[in-house]
Amino acid sequence: MSDTGRTDLATRRLRPDAEGVASAAALLREGGLVAFPTETVYGLGADAGDGRAVAGIYAAKGRPSFNPLIVHVADAEAAGRIVEVTPLARELMAAFWPGPLTLVLRSREGAAVSPLVMAGLPTVALRAPAHPVARALLEAVGRPLAAPSANPSGRVSPTTADHVLAGLGGRIAAVLDGGACAVGVESTILALEPEPRLLRAGGLPVEALEQALGQRIAVDTDPARVAAPGQMASHYAPKGSVRLNAVAAEPGEVMLGFGPVGGELTLSASGDLREAAASLFGCLHRLDAMGAGRIAVAPVPETGLGRAINDRLRRAAAPRS
Ligand code: TXA
Ligand code: MG
């Protein structure tokens, strides 16, 4: 039986040791849904070749079915069984995998990936995570894993197993608890054809990609575009309203600080963008837990990881549909 649509599962919290990883792998091979840590955020994994299991992801997240999923693989060789790896893609994989870079590439004829994963597109988004628990799990399962962030659709991405259980407990078989995610924002998404295009700013700064490619990369993160259908304007939303670029809280607001702008919570008191990325979603979850109805956020510079942070903050502040 697939667990599609069920809300009464006793979700297991598995330890990130050999036994926990083996249990998680067994559940995934049976078509179950298991959340696992990556260096960016927790993913909600399913066997990418099992259409019923993939359908379970959409059901558990309450996600619109036109939204394609990222496929997680161990390495470039595994990627080559699913997509056409161009010379440029091979270079980027050698430079940045495993790590927080997702590449969108043309799928291969007969690739063992459910069409539901691609949601009708001729391309697949692929990444090789660096987190040791994710790598151990991919090795134990021996199959590519489709995995979006492990949160209900439209809500804040999870960076701890507790966040996963708060959002999806009862809807998934298990979560592998690997502690807090080091990067804290999702992977950078790059499409390669016909020209390199940034579809989502993320954990790998676009400047690093531009340096490796020796060229400027066009930015194509317009939420209205079909190219990245998951990039809905209202996304990553805490329950309260969000006001950006605030230098002080107005009456009734809870302040989320950065650098010299202090607050009840801060992304990074020292103004460190890595620390801010790692703490961003945890802060938004804490603001939810505090019942913050109105949130003011300090300005964050638009460079390096600041682009990914500001992208998530703008979505958090967008009008809700
Ligand atoms: O860091 C991450 O990338 C995390 C961890 C779990 O790996 N995953 C993640 O997945 O953020 P998700 O499903 O929440 O975001 C996937 C994004 C969506 O914006 C989706 O539209 C886009 O990738 N995407 C997936 N396949 C695509 C494709 N073929 N072409 C363009 N965009 C695609
Ligand atoms: Mg997501």
XYZ file of N, CA and C in Angstrom, residues 21 38 40 59 61 87 107 112 124-125 143 146 166 171 182 243-244 255 260 274 285 319:
66
model
N 20.026 4.387 8.891
C 20.111 4.549 7.434
C 19.557 3.298 6.734
N 20.017 17.149 4.255
C 21.067 17.480 3.291
C 21.774 18.703 3.867
N 21.747 21.576 2.708
C 20.936 22.779 2.506
C 19.743 22.783 3.447
N 1.129 14.422 -2.371
C -0.003 14.348 -1.435
C 0.411 14.805 -0.042
N 2.829 16.795 0.895
C 3.137 18.223 0.948
C 1.944 19.102 0.608
N 29.289 18.632 -21.907
C 30.638 18.926 -21.390
C 30.627 20.009 -20.315
N 16.418 15.162 -20.143
C 16.345 13.768 -19.685
C 16.703 12.812 -20.812
N 15.116 5.911 -15.772
C 14.258 5.255 -14.781
C 13.749 6.259 -13.749
N 15.234 17.326 -16.337
C 15.246 16.874 -14.947
C 16.204 17.768 -14.160
N 15.802 18.147 -12.950
C 16.685 18.899 -12.044
C 17.402 17.896 -11.154
N 19.262 3.779 -5.543
C 18.380 4.353 -6.573
C 18.351 5.860 -6.384
N 13.822 11.197 -5.489
C 13.148 12.484 -5.690
C 12.933 13.088 -4.321
N 7.070 18.741 12.811
C 6.004 19.717 13.066
C 5.128 19.883 11.829
N 2.214 12.094 8.336
C 2.008 11.971 6.888
C 3.113 11.204 6.184
N 23.777 22.681 7.727
C 24.864 23.654 7.807
C 24.650 24.867 6.898
N 7.616 42.606 6.805
C 8.037 43.889 6.243
C 9.553 43.874 6.125
N 10.039 44.165 4.913
C 11.479 44.044 4.636
C 12.215 45.366 4.828
N 10.960 42.174 15.673
C 12.085 42.518 14.804
C 13.040 41.337 14.622
N 24.267 45.301 12.413
C 24.066 46.375 13.387
C 22.597 46.586 13.763
N 26.920 33.688 5.947
C 26.806 32.222 6.110
C 25.991 31.887 7.329
N 10.751 29.753 11.661
C 9.998 28.762 12.445
C 9.781 29.262 13.869
N 2.493 39.137 -1.197
C 1.071 38.947 -0.868
C 0.713 37.465 -0.969
